[in-house]
Structure formats: structure tokens, C-alpha cells
Short mmCIF file of N, CA and C in Angstrom, two decimals:
data_model
loop_
_atom_site.label_atom_id
_atom_site.label_comp_id
_atom_site.label_asym_id
_atom_site.label_seq_id
_atom_site.Cartn_x
_atom_site.Cartn_y
_atom_site.Cartn_z
N UNK A 10 0.80 -1.19 -0.06
CA UNK A 10 -0.03 0.02 -0.01
C UNK A 10 0.87 1.20 0.02
N UNK A 11 2.07 1.19 0.67
CA UNK A 11 2.94 2.34 0.68
C UNK A 11 3.41 2.73 -0.74
N UNK A 12 3.70 1.81 -1.61
CA UNK A 12 4.12 2.17 -2.93
C UNK A 12 2.93 2.67 -3.72
N UNK A 13 1.68 2.15 -3.58
CA UNK A 13 0.57 2.70 -4.17
C UNK A 13 0.30 4.19 -3.74
N UNK A 14 0.40 4.42 -2.52
CA UNK A 14 0.23 5.81 -2.04
C UNK A 14 1.29 6.76 -2.58
N UNK A 15 2.56 6.27 -2.60
CA UNK A 15 3.64 7.13 -3.01
C UNK A 15 3.55 7.38 -4.51
N UNK A 16 3.19 6.37 -5.30
CA UNK A 16 2.99 6.43 -6.76
C UNK A 16 1.93 7.45 -7.09
N UNK A 17 0.79 7.31 -6.35
CA UNK A 17 -0.34 8.32 -6.57
C UNK A 17 0.16 9.71 -6.26
N UNK A 18 0.81 9.90 -5.15
CA UNK A 18 1.31 11.22 -4.68
C UNK A 18 2.28 11.85 -5.71
N UNK A 19 3.23 11.02 -6.17
CA UNK A 19 4.26 11.53 -7.09
C UNK A 19 3.57 11.83 -8.47
N UNK A 20 2.73 10.92 -8.93
CA UNK A 20 2.10 11.16 -10.24
C UNK A 20 1.20 12.40 -10.20
N UNK A 21 0.58 12.58 -9.04
CA UNK A 21 -0.30 13.84 -8.96
C UNK A 21 0.60 15.14 -8.78
N UNK A 22 1.63 15.01 -7.96
CA UNK A 22 2.47 16.24 -7.72
C UNK A 22 3.24 16.66 -8.96
N UNK A 23 3.59 15.68 -9.84
CA UNK A 23 4.37 15.99 -11.01
C UNK A 23 3.45 16.37 -12.28
N UNK A 24 2.17 16.25 -12.06
CA UNK A 24 1.25 16.57 -13.13
C UNK A 24 1.03 15.40 -14.10
N UNK A 25 1.50 14.23 -13.73
CA UNK A 25 1.36 13.06 -14.63
C UNK A 25 -0.08 12.55 -14.54
N UNK A 26 -0.66 12.44 -13.39
CA UNK A 26 -2.01 11.85 -13.30
C UNK A 26 -3.08 12.49 -14.19
N UNK A 27 -3.16 13.84 -14.19
CA UNK A 27 -4.15 14.36 -15.10
C UNK A 27 -3.94 14.12 -16.58
N UNK A 28 -2.73 13.80 -16.98
CA UNK A 28 -2.40 13.54 -18.40
C UNK A 28 -2.81 12.10 -18.83
N UNK A 29 -3.08 11.25 -17.82
CA UNK A 29 -3.40 9.89 -18.13
C UNK A 29 -4.90 9.68 -18.24
N UNK A 30 -5.38 8.86 -19.11
CA UNK A 30 -6.80 8.56 -19.08
C UNK A 30 -7.15 7.64 -17.93
N UNK A 31 -8.32 7.40 -17.72
CA UNK A 31 -8.73 6.58 -16.55
C UNK A 31 -8.18 5.20 -16.51
N UNK A 32 -8.07 4.54 -17.72
CA UNK A 32 -7.48 3.25 -17.80
C UNK A 32 -6.00 3.23 -17.61
N UNK A 33 -5.36 4.23 -18.04
CA UNK A 33 -3.86 4.34 -17.83
C UNK A 33 -3.63 4.57 -16.33
N UNK A 34 -4.49 5.35 -15.66
CA UNK A 34 -4.44 5.51 -14.19
C UNK A 34 -4.57 4.22 -13.44
N UNK A 35 -5.56 3.46 -13.94
CA UNK A 35 -5.84 2.13 -13.31
C UNK A 35 -4.57 1.26 -13.54
N UNK A 36 -4.01 1.23 -14.62
CA UNK A 36 -2.81 0.38 -14.90
C UNK A 36 -1.70 0.82 -14.00
N UNK A 37 -1.43 2.14 -13.89
CA UNK A 37 -0.31 2.66 -13.08
C UNK A 37 -0.48 2.30 -11.58
N UNK A 38 -1.74 2.48 -11.11
CA UNK A 38 -1.98 2.18 -9.69
C UNK A 38 -2.02 0.63 -9.43
N UNK A 39 -2.57 -0.09 -10.39
CA UNK A 39 -2.54 -1.55 -10.24
C UNK A 39 -1.03 -2.06 -10.18
N UNK A 40 -0.25 -1.54 -11.02
CA UNK A 40 1.14 -1.88 -10.97
C UNK A 40 1.76 -1.62 -9.66
N UNK A 41 1.55 -0.42 -9.11
CA UNK A 41 2.11 0.01 -7.82
C UNK A 41 1.53 -0.97 -6.66
N UNK A 42 0.29 -1.42 -6.82
CA UNK A 42 -0.30 -2.25 -5.77
C UNK A 42 0.29 -3.70 -5.89
N UNK A 43 0.48 -4.16 -7.12
CA UNK A 43 0.82 -5.58 -7.34
C UNK A 43 2.27 -5.87 -7.57
N UNK A 44 3.18 -4.86 -7.57
CA UNK A 44 4.54 -5.07 -8.04
C UNK A 44 5.31 -6.03 -7.10
N UNK A 45 4.94 -6.21 -5.87
CA UNK A 45 5.61 -7.19 -5.00
C UNK A 45 4.65 -8.20 -4.30
N UNK A 46 3.64 -8.52 -5.06
CA UNK A 46 2.62 -9.43 -4.53
C UNK A 46 3.31 -10.81 -4.27
N UNK A 47 2.93 -11.26 -3.04
CA UNK A 47 3.48 -12.56 -2.55
C UNK A 47 5.02 -12.61 -2.59
N UNK A 48 5.66 -11.51 -2.26
CA UNK A 48 7.06 -11.52 -2.14
C UNK A 48 7.61 -12.38 -0.96
N UNK A 49 8.51 -13.33 -1.23
CA UNK A 49 8.94 -14.22 -0.08
C UNK A 49 10.09 -13.54 0.75
N UNK A 50 10.52 -12.38 0.38
CA UNK A 50 11.51 -11.75 1.28
C UNK A 50 13.01 -12.08 0.90
N UNK A 51 13.18 -12.71 -0.22
CA UNK A 51 14.54 -12.99 -0.76
C UNK A 51 14.54 -12.57 -2.15
N UNK A 52 15.76 -12.47 -2.75
CA UNK A 52 15.85 -12.02 -4.11
C UNK A 52 15.64 -13.03 -5.18
N UNK A 53 15.32 -12.67 -6.42
CA UNK A 53 15.25 -13.52 -7.50
C UNK A 53 16.51 -14.37 -7.72
N UNK A 54 17.59 -13.72 -7.56
CA UNK A 54 18.98 -14.33 -7.65
C UNK A 54 19.00 -15.54 -6.71
N UNK A 55 18.61 -15.28 -5.52
CA UNK A 55 18.63 -16.36 -4.45
C UNK A 55 17.79 -17.53 -4.87
N UNK A 56 16.55 -17.22 -5.23
CA UNK A 56 15.57 -18.30 -5.57
C UNK A 56 16.09 -19.06 -6.74
N UNK A 57 16.73 -18.38 -7.78
CA UNK A 57 17.31 -19.08 -8.92
C UNK A 57 18.40 -20.08 -8.45
N UNK A 58 19.21 -19.60 -7.55
CA UNK A 58 20.37 -20.48 -7.07
C UNK A 58 19.92 -21.63 -6.28
N UNK A 59 18.80 -21.47 -5.42
CA UNK A 59 18.39 -22.63 -4.63
C UNK A 59 17.31 -23.50 -5.43
N UNK A 60 16.94 -22.99 -6.51
CA UNK A 60 16.06 -23.89 -7.40
C UNK A 60 14.62 -23.90 -6.86
N UNK A 61 14.13 -22.88 -6.24
CA UNK A 61 12.75 -22.92 -5.73
C UNK A 61 11.72 -23.17 -6.84
N UNK A 62 11.03 -24.27 -6.62
CA UNK A 62 10.07 -24.69 -7.65
C UNK A 62 8.85 -23.80 -7.77
N UNK A 63 8.54 -22.95 -6.81
CA UNK A 63 7.48 -21.99 -6.87
C UNK A 63 7.75 -20.99 -8.03
N UNK A 64 8.98 -20.56 -8.17
CA UNK A 64 9.33 -19.47 -9.11
C UNK A 64 10.15 -19.98 -10.31
N UNK A 65 10.71 -21.26 -10.18
CA UNK A 65 11.58 -21.80 -11.19
C UNK A 65 10.88 -22.02 -12.53
N UNK A 66 9.58 -22.14 -12.57
CA UNK A 66 8.85 -22.38 -13.81
C UNK A 66 8.78 -21.14 -14.71
N UNK A 67 9.19 -19.98 -14.16
CA UNK A 67 9.06 -18.84 -14.96
C UNK A 67 10.35 -18.45 -15.76
N UNK A 68 11.35 -19.32 -15.65
CA UNK A 68 12.59 -19.03 -16.27
C UNK A 68 12.51 -18.98 -17.83
N UNK A 69 11.50 -19.71 -18.39
CA UNK A 69 11.40 -19.65 -19.86
C UNK A 69 10.57 -18.55 -20.44
N UNK A 70 9.98 -17.80 -19.61
CA UNK A 70 9.18 -16.64 -19.99
C UNK A 70 10.07 -15.49 -20.35
N UNK A 71 9.47 -14.44 -20.87
CA UNK A 71 10.21 -13.24 -21.29
C UNK A 71 11.13 -12.80 -20.10
N UNK A 72 12.35 -12.36 -20.41
CA UNK A 72 13.48 -12.08 -19.51
C UNK A 72 13.91 -13.40 -18.89
N UNK A 73 15.16 -13.66 -18.91
CA UNK A 73 15.77 -14.94 -18.38
C UNK A 73 15.82 -14.96 -16.84
N UNK A 74 15.70 -13.85 -16.30
CA UNK A 74 15.79 -13.70 -14.77
C UNK A 74 14.49 -13.11 -14.32
N UNK A 75 14.53 -12.24 -13.39
CA UNK A 75 13.30 -11.59 -12.80
C UNK A 75 12.22 -12.63 -12.37
N UNK A 76 12.64 -13.70 -11.72
CA UNK A 76 11.68 -14.72 -11.34
C UNK A 76 10.59 -14.13 -10.46
N UNK A 77 10.98 -13.33 -9.45
CA UNK A 77 9.90 -12.78 -8.61
C UNK A 77 9.00 -11.92 -9.37
N UNK A 78 9.54 -11.08 -10.22
CA UNK A 78 8.72 -10.08 -10.90
C UNK A 78 7.68 -10.82 -11.84
N UNK A 79 8.16 -11.89 -12.41
CA UNK A 79 7.24 -12.69 -13.27
C UNK A 79 6.13 -13.26 -12.44
N UNK A 80 6.48 -13.72 -11.25
CA UNK A 80 5.49 -14.27 -10.30
C UNK A 80 4.47 -13.18 -9.94
N UNK A 81 4.97 -12.02 -9.57
CA UNK A 81 4.08 -10.95 -9.14
C UNK A 81 3.05 -10.56 -10.32
N UNK A 82 3.62 -10.46 -11.46
CA UNK A 82 2.73 -10.15 -12.66
C UNK A 82 1.68 -11.23 -12.91
N UNK A 83 2.21 -12.46 -12.94
CA UNK A 83 1.27 -13.57 -13.23
C UNK A 83 0.18 -13.75 -12.13
N UNK A 84 0.57 -13.62 -10.92
CA UNK A 84 -0.39 -13.73 -9.80
C UNK A 84 -1.43 -12.57 -9.79
N UNK A 85 -0.92 -11.37 -10.16
CA UNK A 85 -1.86 -10.21 -10.19
C UNK A 85 -2.89 -10.46 -11.27
N UNK A 86 -2.51 -10.94 -12.45
CA UNK A 86 -3.49 -11.18 -13.49
C UNK A 86 -4.36 -12.37 -13.27
N UNK A 87 -3.80 -13.35 -12.45
CA UNK A 87 -4.62 -14.51 -12.12
C UNK A 87 -5.75 -14.04 -11.13
N UNK A 88 -5.43 -13.18 -10.19
CA UNK A 88 -6.40 -12.64 -9.30
C UNK A 88 -7.39 -11.78 -10.07
N UNK A 89 -6.92 -10.93 -10.90
CA UNK A 89 -7.87 -10.02 -11.65
C UNK A 89 -8.80 -10.74 -12.48
N UNK A 90 -8.38 -11.93 -13.01
CA UNK A 90 -9.23 -12.77 -13.90
C UNK A 90 -10.10 -13.66 -13.17
N UNK A 91 -9.89 -13.91 -11.89
CA UNK A 91 -10.61 -14.81 -11.02
C UNK A 91 -12.17 -14.62 -11.24
N UNK A 92 -12.84 -15.67 -11.38
CA UNK A 92 -14.20 -15.71 -11.60
C UNK A 92 -15.06 -14.94 -10.51
N UNK A 93 -14.58 -14.99 -9.35
CA UNK A 93 -15.35 -14.27 -8.26
C UNK A 93 -14.92 -12.76 -8.10
N UNK A 94 -13.80 -12.40 -8.64
CA UNK A 94 -13.33 -11.05 -8.54
C UNK A 94 -13.67 -10.28 -9.75
N UNK A 95 -13.25 -10.79 -10.95
CA UNK A 95 -13.66 -10.18 -12.23
C UNK A 95 -13.29 -8.74 -12.42
N UNK A 96 -12.18 -8.36 -11.99
CA UNK A 96 -11.69 -6.95 -12.14
C UNK A 96 -11.73 -6.41 -13.56
N UNK A 97 -11.48 -7.24 -14.59
CA UNK A 97 -11.31 -6.76 -15.93
C UNK A 97 -12.54 -7.13 -16.81
N UNK A 98 -13.61 -7.55 -16.15
CA UNK A 98 -14.87 -7.84 -16.92
C UNK A 98 -15.32 -6.60 -17.70
N UNK A 99 -15.70 -6.81 -18.85
CA UNK A 99 -16.24 -5.78 -19.75
C UNK A 99 -15.20 -4.98 -20.49
N UNK A 100 -13.91 -5.35 -20.29
CA UNK A 100 -12.84 -4.62 -20.98
C UNK A 100 -12.68 -5.27 -22.35
N UNK A 101 -12.51 -4.47 -23.34
CA UNK A 101 -12.27 -5.02 -24.70
C UNK A 101 -10.95 -5.71 -24.72
N UNK A 102 -10.86 -6.62 -25.70
CA UNK A 102 -9.62 -7.38 -25.84
C UNK A 102 -8.39 -6.42 -26.08
N UNK A 103 -8.59 -5.38 -26.86
CA UNK A 103 -7.50 -4.48 -27.18
C UNK A 103 -7.05 -3.76 -25.87
N UNK A 104 -8.07 -3.30 -25.12
CA UNK A 104 -7.71 -2.58 -23.86
C UNK A 104 -7.05 -3.55 -22.81
N UNK A 105 -7.57 -4.78 -22.78
CA UNK A 105 -6.99 -5.80 -21.91
C UNK A 105 -5.51 -5.99 -22.25
N UNK A 106 -5.19 -6.27 -23.49
CA UNK A 106 -3.80 -6.50 -23.89
C UNK A 106 -2.88 -5.24 -23.67
N UNK A 107 -3.42 -4.13 -23.87
CA UNK A 107 -2.67 -2.94 -23.62
C UNK A 107 -2.37 -2.81 -22.10
N UNK A 108 -3.44 -3.01 -21.29
CA UNK A 108 -3.28 -2.94 -19.88
C UNK A 108 -2.27 -3.99 -19.29
N UNK A 109 -2.52 -5.33 -19.79
CA UNK A 109 -1.65 -6.37 -19.42
C UNK A 109 -0.21 -6.12 -19.76
N UNK A 110 0.06 -5.63 -20.97
CA UNK A 110 1.42 -5.35 -21.42
C UNK A 110 2.06 -4.21 -20.57
N UNK A 111 1.30 -3.13 -20.35
CA UNK A 111 1.83 -2.05 -19.57
C UNK A 111 2.16 -2.49 -18.15
N UNK A 112 1.19 -3.13 -17.50
CA UNK A 112 1.46 -3.59 -16.08
C UNK A 112 2.62 -4.59 -16.00
N UNK A 113 2.61 -5.51 -16.88
CA UNK A 113 3.69 -6.59 -16.94
C UNK A 113 5.08 -5.94 -17.14
N UNK A 114 5.21 -5.07 -18.15
CA UNK A 114 6.52 -4.38 -18.41
C UNK A 114 6.99 -3.62 -17.25
N UNK A 115 6.06 -2.88 -16.56
CA UNK A 115 6.49 -2.07 -15.46
C UNK A 115 6.87 -2.95 -14.28
N UNK A 116 6.09 -4.01 -13.93
CA UNK A 116 6.44 -4.90 -12.89
C UNK A 116 7.83 -5.57 -13.16
N UNK A 117 8.04 -6.05 -14.39
CA UNK A 117 9.25 -6.73 -14.74
C UNK A 117 10.47 -5.69 -14.64
N UNK A 118 10.20 -4.48 -14.84
CA UNK A 118 11.31 -3.44 -14.84
C UNK A 118 11.64 -3.18 -13.36
N UNK A 119 10.97 -3.70 -12.40
CA UNK A 119 11.31 -3.48 -11.04
C UNK A 119 12.42 -4.50 -10.48
N UNK A 120 12.80 -5.42 -11.38
CA UNK A 120 13.82 -6.37 -11.06
C UNK A 120 15.13 -5.58 -10.80
N UNK A 121 15.64 -5.67 -9.55
CA UNK A 121 16.83 -4.87 -9.20
C UNK A 121 18.10 -5.30 -10.01
N UNK A 122 18.08 -6.53 -10.52
CA UNK A 122 19.25 -6.91 -11.32
C UNK A 122 19.37 -6.09 -12.65
N UNK A 123 18.25 -5.58 -13.08
CA UNK A 123 18.25 -4.70 -14.31
C UNK A 123 18.82 -3.39 -14.12
N UNK A 124 19.01 -2.98 -12.75
CA UNK A 124 19.47 -1.61 -12.51
C UNK A 124 20.91 -1.60 -11.93
N UNK A 125 21.50 -2.78 -11.89
CA UNK A 125 22.92 -2.74 -11.37
C UNK A 125 23.86 -2.67 -12.57
N UNK A 126 25.04 -2.24 -12.27
CA UNK A 126 26.02 -2.14 -13.41
C UNK A 126 27.02 -3.26 -13.37
#
């Protein structure tokens, strides 16, 4: 929730929020909320080295690393698509894929290994 609040405050203070349409705002805030969903408290690198089966299945997806970020994104969309939750019901296919692409790319970009030199 802290990241969600900070993202909203920064996007508002910088004038970004008013420039986004409602669906883009939803994507931005969903990303902030879900970017560390079910984080186990250890790094992707650690999980890769110990061969954790919960996250190991993501190795073949886009990006060869970022195991945790892949998990965060996949779980977020799993919950949003849940029959009882139905967060994205009524969204056109084009909007859904735009939303999913934006949220996934931003979550994957939070992998700290992508920011080290």
C-alpha cells in the first residue's frame, strides 16, 4: 500500500496523473499495488540459485531472470481474472492486452538486477 500511495502522490504532484486517461491511471496504480505481490523476502537471484520450484517455472518466459517479478505479474493477473473477482470484466480485448502489457512491463522493470552495473 505504501508504494501505491507514493506512486499516486508523485504522479499527482508531477502533473502526470491528469495527463493519463482513466484506464492508464488504473494500470499505473494496479502496478504499484501488485509489483511485490507474494514476495517471499529473498531475491530472484537467491531463488534461482536454490532452485525454488514455486518460481523456477518462470525461467522460460520473457526475461531470463526476474523470477519474482514474473510471479508478481502472473499472480496479479490471475487474481484479476478470477471468476469471483472479475476486475477486468467488460474490458475490450485491445484494452486488456494494452493494460496487461503495460502492467507486466512495469512490474518486470522493477527487477533490481536490471538496475545494477
